[in-house]
mmCIF file of C-alpha atoms in Angstrom:
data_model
loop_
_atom_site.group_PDB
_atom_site.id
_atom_site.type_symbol
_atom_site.label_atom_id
_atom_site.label_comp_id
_atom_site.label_asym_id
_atom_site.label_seq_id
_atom_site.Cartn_x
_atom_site.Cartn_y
_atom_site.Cartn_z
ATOM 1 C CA UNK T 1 0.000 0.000 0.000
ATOM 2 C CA UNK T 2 0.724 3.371 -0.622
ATOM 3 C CA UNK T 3 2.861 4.401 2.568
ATOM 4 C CA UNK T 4 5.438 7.541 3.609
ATOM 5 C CA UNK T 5 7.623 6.389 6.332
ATOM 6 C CA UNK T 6 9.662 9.064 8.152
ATOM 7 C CA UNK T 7 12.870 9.460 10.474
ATOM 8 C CA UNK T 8 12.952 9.584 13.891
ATOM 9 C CA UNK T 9 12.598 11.834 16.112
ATOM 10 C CA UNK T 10 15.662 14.380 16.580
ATOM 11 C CA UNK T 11 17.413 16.689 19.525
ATOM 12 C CA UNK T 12 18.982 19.801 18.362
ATOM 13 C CA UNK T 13 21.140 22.580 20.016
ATOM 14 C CA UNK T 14 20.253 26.122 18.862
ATOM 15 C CA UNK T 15 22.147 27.244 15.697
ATOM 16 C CA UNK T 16 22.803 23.361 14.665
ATOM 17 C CA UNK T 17 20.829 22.132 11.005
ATOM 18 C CA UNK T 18 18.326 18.670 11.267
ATOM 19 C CA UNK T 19 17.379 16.611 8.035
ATOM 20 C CA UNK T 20 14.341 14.801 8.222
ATOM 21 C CA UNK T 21 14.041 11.922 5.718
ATOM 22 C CA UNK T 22 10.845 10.829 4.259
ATOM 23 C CA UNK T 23 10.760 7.512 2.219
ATOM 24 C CA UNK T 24 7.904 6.746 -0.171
ATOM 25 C CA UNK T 25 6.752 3.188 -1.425
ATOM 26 C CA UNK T 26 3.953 1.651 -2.839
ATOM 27 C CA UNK T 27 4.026 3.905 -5.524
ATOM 28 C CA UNK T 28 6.065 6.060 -8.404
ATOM 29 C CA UNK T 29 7.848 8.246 -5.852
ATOM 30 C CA UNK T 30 8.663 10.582 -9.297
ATOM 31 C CA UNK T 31 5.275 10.944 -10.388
ATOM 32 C CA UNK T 32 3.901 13.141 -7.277
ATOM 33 C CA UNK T 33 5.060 16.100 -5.736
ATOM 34 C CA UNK T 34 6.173 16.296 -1.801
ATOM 35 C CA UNK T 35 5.395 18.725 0.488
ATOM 36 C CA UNK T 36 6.452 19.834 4.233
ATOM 37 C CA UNK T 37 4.266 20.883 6.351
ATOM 38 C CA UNK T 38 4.688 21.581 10.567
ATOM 39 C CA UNK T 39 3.299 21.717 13.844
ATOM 40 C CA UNK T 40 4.732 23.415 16.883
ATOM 41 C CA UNK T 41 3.977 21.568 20.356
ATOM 42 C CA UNK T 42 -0.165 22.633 20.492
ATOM 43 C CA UNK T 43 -0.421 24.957 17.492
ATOM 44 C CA UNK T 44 -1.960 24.497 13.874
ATOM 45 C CA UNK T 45 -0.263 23.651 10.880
ATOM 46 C CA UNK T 46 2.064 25.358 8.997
ATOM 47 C CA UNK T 47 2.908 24.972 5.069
ATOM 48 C CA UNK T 48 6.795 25.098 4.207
ATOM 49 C CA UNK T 49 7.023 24.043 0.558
ATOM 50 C CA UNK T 50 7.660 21.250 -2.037
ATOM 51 C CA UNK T 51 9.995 19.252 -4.261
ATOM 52 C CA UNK T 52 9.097 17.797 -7.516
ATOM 53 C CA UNK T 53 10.658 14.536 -7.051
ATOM 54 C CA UNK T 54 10.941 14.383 -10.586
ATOM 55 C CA UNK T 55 12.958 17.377 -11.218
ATOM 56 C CA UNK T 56 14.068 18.016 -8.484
ATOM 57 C CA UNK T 57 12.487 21.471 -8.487
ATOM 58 C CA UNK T 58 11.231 23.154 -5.605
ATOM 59 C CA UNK T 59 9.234 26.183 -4.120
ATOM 60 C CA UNK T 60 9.220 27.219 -0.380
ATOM 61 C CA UNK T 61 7.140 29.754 1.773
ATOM 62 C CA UNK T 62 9.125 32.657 2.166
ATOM 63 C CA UNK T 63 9.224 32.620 5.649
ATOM 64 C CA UNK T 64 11.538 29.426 5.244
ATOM 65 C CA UNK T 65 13.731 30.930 2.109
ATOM 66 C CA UNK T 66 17.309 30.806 2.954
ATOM 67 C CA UNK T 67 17.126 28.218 6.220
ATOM 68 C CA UNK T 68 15.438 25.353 4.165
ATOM 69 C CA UNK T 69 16.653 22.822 1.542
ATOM 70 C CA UNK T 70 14.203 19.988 0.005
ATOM 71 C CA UNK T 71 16.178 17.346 -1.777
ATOM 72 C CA UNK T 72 15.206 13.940 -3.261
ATOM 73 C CA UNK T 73 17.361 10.390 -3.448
ATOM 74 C CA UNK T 74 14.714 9.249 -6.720
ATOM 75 C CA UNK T 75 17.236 5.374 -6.230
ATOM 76 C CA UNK T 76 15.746 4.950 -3.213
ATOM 77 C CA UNK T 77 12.677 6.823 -3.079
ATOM 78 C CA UNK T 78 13.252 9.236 -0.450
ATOM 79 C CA UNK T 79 12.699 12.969 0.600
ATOM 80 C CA UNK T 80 14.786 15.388 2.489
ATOM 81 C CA UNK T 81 13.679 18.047 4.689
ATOM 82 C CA UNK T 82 16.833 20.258 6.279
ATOM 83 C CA UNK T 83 16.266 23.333 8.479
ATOM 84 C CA UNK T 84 19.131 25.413 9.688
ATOM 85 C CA UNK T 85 19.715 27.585 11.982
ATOM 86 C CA UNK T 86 17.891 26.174 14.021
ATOM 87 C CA UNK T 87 15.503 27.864 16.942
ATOM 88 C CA UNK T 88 13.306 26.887 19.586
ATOM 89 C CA UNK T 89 10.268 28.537 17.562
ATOM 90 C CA UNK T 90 11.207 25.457 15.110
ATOM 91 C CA UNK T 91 10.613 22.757 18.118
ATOM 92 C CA UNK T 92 7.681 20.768 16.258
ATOM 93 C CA UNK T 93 6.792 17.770 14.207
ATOM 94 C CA UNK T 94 7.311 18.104 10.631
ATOM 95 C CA UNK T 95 5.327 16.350 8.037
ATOM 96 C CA UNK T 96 5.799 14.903 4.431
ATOM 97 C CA UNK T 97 2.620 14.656 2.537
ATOM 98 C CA UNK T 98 2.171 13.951 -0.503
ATOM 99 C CA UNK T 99 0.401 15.915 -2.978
ATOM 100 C CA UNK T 100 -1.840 17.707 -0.023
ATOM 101 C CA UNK T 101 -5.402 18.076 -0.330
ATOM 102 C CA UNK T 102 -5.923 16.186 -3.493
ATOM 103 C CA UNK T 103 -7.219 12.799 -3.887
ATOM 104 C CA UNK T 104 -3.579 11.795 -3.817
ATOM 105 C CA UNK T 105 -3.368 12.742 -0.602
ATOM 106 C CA UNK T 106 -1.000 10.470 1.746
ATOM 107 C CA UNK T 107 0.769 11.897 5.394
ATOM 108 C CA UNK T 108 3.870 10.709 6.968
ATOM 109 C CA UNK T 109 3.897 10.015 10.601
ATOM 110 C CA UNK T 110 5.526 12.829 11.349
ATOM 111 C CA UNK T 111 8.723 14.056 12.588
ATOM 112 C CA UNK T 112 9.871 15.171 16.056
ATOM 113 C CA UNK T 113 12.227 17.597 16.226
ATOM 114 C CA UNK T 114 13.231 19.540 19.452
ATOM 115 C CA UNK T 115 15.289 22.591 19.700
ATOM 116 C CA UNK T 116 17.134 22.906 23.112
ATOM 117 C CA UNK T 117 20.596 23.603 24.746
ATOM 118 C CA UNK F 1 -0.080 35.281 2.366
ATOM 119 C CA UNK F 2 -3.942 34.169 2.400
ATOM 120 C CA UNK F 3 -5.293 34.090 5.965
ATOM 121 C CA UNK F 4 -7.673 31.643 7.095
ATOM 122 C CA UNK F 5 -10.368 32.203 9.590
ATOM 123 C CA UNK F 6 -12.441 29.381 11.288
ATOM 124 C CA UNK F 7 -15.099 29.758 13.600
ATOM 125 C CA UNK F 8 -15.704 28.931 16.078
ATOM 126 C CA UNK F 9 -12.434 27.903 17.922
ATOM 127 C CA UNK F 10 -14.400 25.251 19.888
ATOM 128 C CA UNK F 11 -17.445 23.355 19.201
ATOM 129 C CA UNK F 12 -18.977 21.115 22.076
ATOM 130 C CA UNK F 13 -22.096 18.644 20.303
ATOM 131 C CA UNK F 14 -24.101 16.102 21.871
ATOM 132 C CA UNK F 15 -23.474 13.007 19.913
ATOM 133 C CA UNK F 16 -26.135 12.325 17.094
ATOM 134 C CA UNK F 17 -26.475 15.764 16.661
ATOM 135 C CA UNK F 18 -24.973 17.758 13.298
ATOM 136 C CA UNK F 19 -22.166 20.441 13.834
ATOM 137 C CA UNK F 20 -20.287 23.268 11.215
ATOM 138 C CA UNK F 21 -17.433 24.448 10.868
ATOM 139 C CA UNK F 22 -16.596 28.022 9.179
ATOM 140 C CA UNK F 23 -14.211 28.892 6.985
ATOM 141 C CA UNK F 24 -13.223 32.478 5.383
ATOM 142 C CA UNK F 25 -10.435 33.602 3.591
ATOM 143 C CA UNK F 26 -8.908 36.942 3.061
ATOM 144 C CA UNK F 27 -8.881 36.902 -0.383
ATOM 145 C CA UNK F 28 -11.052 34.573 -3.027
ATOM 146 C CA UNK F 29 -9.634 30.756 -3.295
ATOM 147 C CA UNK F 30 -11.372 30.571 -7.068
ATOM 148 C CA UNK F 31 -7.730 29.735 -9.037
ATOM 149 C CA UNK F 32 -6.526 31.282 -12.513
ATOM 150 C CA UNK F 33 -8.245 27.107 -13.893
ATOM 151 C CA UNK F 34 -11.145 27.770 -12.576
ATOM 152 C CA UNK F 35 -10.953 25.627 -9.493
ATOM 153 C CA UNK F 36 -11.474 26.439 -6.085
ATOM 154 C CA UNK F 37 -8.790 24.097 -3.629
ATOM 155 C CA UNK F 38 -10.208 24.545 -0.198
ATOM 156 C CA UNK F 39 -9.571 21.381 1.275
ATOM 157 C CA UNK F 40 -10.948 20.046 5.399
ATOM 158 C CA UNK F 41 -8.511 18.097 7.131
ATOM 159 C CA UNK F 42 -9.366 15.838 10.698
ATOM 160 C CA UNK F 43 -6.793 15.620 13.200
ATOM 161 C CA UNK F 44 -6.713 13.188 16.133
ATOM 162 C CA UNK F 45 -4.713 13.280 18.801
ATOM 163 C CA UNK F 46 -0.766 11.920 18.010
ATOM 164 C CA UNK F 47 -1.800 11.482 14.685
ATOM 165 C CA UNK F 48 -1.107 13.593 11.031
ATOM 166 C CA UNK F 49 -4.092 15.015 9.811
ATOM 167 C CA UNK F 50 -6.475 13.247 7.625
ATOM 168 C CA UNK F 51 -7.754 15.001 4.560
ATOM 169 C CA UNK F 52 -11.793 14.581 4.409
ATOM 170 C CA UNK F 53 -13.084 17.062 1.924
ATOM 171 C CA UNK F 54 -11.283 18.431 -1.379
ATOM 172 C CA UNK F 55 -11.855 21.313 -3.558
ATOM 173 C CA UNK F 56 -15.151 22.744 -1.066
ATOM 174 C CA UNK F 57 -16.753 19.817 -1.277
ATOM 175 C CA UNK F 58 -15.317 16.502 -2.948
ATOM 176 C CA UNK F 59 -15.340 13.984 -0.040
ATOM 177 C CA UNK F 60 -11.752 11.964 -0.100
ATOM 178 C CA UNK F 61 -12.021 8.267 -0.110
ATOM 179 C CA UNK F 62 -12.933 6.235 2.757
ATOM 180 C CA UNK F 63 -14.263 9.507 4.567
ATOM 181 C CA UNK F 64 -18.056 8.929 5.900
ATOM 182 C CA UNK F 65 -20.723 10.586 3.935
ATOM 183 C CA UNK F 66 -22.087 12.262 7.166
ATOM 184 C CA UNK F 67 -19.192 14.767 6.538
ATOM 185 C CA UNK F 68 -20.145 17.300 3.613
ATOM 186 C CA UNK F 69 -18.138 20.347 2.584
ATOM 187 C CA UNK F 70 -20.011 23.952 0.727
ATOM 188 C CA UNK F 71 -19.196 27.192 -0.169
ATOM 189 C CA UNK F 72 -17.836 29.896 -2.961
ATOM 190 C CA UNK F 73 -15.073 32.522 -3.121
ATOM 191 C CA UNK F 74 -14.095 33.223 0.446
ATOM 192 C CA UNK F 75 -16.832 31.145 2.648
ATOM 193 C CA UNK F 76 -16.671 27.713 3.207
ATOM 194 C CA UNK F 77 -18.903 25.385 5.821
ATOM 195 C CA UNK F 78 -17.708 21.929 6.769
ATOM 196 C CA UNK F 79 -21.107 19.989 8.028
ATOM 197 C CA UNK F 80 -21.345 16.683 10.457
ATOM 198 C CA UNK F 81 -24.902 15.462 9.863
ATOM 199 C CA UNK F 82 -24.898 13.631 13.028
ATOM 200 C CA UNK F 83 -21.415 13.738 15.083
ATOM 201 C CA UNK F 84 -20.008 10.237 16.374
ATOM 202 C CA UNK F 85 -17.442 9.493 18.973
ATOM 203 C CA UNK F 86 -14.778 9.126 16.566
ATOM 204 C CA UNK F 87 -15.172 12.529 14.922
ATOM 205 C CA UNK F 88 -13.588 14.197 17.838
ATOM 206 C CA UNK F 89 -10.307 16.251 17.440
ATOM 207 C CA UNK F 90 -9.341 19.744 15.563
ATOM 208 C CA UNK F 91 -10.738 19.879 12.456
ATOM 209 C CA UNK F 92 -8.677 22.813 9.758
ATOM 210 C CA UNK F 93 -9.681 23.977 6.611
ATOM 211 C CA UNK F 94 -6.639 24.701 4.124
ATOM 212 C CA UNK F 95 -6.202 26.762 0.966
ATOM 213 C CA UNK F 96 -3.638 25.474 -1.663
ATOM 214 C CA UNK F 97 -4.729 28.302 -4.152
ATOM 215 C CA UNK F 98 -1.938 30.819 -3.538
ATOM 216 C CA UNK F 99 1.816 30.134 -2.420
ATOM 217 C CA UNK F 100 2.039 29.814 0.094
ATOM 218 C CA UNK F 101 -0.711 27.591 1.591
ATOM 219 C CA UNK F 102 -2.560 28.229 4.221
ATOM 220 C CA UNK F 103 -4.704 26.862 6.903
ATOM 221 C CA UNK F 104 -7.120 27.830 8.667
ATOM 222 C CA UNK F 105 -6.528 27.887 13.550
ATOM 223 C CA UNK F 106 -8.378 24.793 13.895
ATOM 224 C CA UNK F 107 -11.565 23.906 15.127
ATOM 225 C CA UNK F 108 -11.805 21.616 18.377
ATOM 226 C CA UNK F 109 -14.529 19.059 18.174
ATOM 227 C CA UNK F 110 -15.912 17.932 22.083
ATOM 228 C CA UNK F 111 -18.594 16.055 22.788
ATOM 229 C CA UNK F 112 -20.891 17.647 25.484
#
């Protein structure tokens, strides 16, 4: 079945970068776009961007331009997320989904990533 | 950026009984092709959300048909025709019209 399974979760000092990994199966990892999305501890969700697994192209929010890098491994069907610079206002758990709010819709588990010293 | 409203915050419902959800955006969700992607997502505790409704109201597969999405331009209106123990969480409406997306506070689902 149609799955995204997703790293575990990670403890970062301020300042320090995380990658969060995201692999895909059950399906042509190229043919559907990826996107990020988080969730501080109690808050909503927040929308960070994509990667065309195919291309390898991407687009971010611009609140993320500059910290964040999406990248794609298409030989083993897998997704990167990395964030750096890291704060404690990015303490949450991050999210691949694929193709959002579509009837190809599919979530990861999701991510935990906590910023601390 | 495309703001999201949802009212209300917080929605207490005696079981068997229908509830709505609001959604309004700043600015109209109707896209350049004509579509409109305002999409409802479910989320339960410790879990990722759970998309239920699609472009206003095209319900995802496997979601109940007691859930029903409506609206145009900048007001949309999740319905539960008759809520069930398992349809409590926060329930978000999202736009993926403009970069970047957007969603919508969240909407806490009780039962009374």
């Amino acid at each position: 079945q149609v799955q995204l399974v997703q790293s575990g979760a990670e403890l970062k000092k301020p300042g320090a970068s995380v990658k969060v990994s995201c692999k895909a199966s059950g399906y042509t990892f190229t043919g559907y776009y990826m996107h990020w999305v988080r969730q501080a501890p109690g808050q909503g969700l927040e929308w960070m961007g994509w990667i065309n697994p195919n291309s390898g192209g991407t687009n971010y929010a611009q609140k993320f331009q500059g910290r964040v890098a999406m990248t794609r491994d298409t030989s083993i069907s897998t997704a990167y997320m990395e964030l750096s610079r890291l704060t404690s206002d990015d303490t949450a758990v991050y999210y691949c989904a694929r193709k959002p709010s579509t009837i190809s819709d599919v979530w990861g588990q999701g991510t935990t990533v906590t910023v601390s010293s | 950026d495309v703001v999201m409203t949802q009212t209300p915050l917080s929605s207490p419902v005696t079981l068997g009984q229908p509830a709505s959800i609001s959604c309004r955006s700043s600015e109209s969700l109707v896209h350049s092709d004509g579509n409109t992607y305002l999409s409802w997502f479910q989320q339960r505790p410790g879990q990722p959300p759970r998309l239920l409704i699609y472009k206003i109201s095209n319900r995802f597969s496997g979601v109940p048909d007691r859930f029903s999405g409506s609206g145009a331009g900048t007001d949309f209106t999740l319905k539960i025709s008759r809520v069930e123990v398992e349809d409590v969480g926060v329930y978000y409406c999202m736009q993926a019209t403009q970069f970047p997306y957007t969603f919508g506070q969240g909407t806490k689902l009780e039962i009374k």
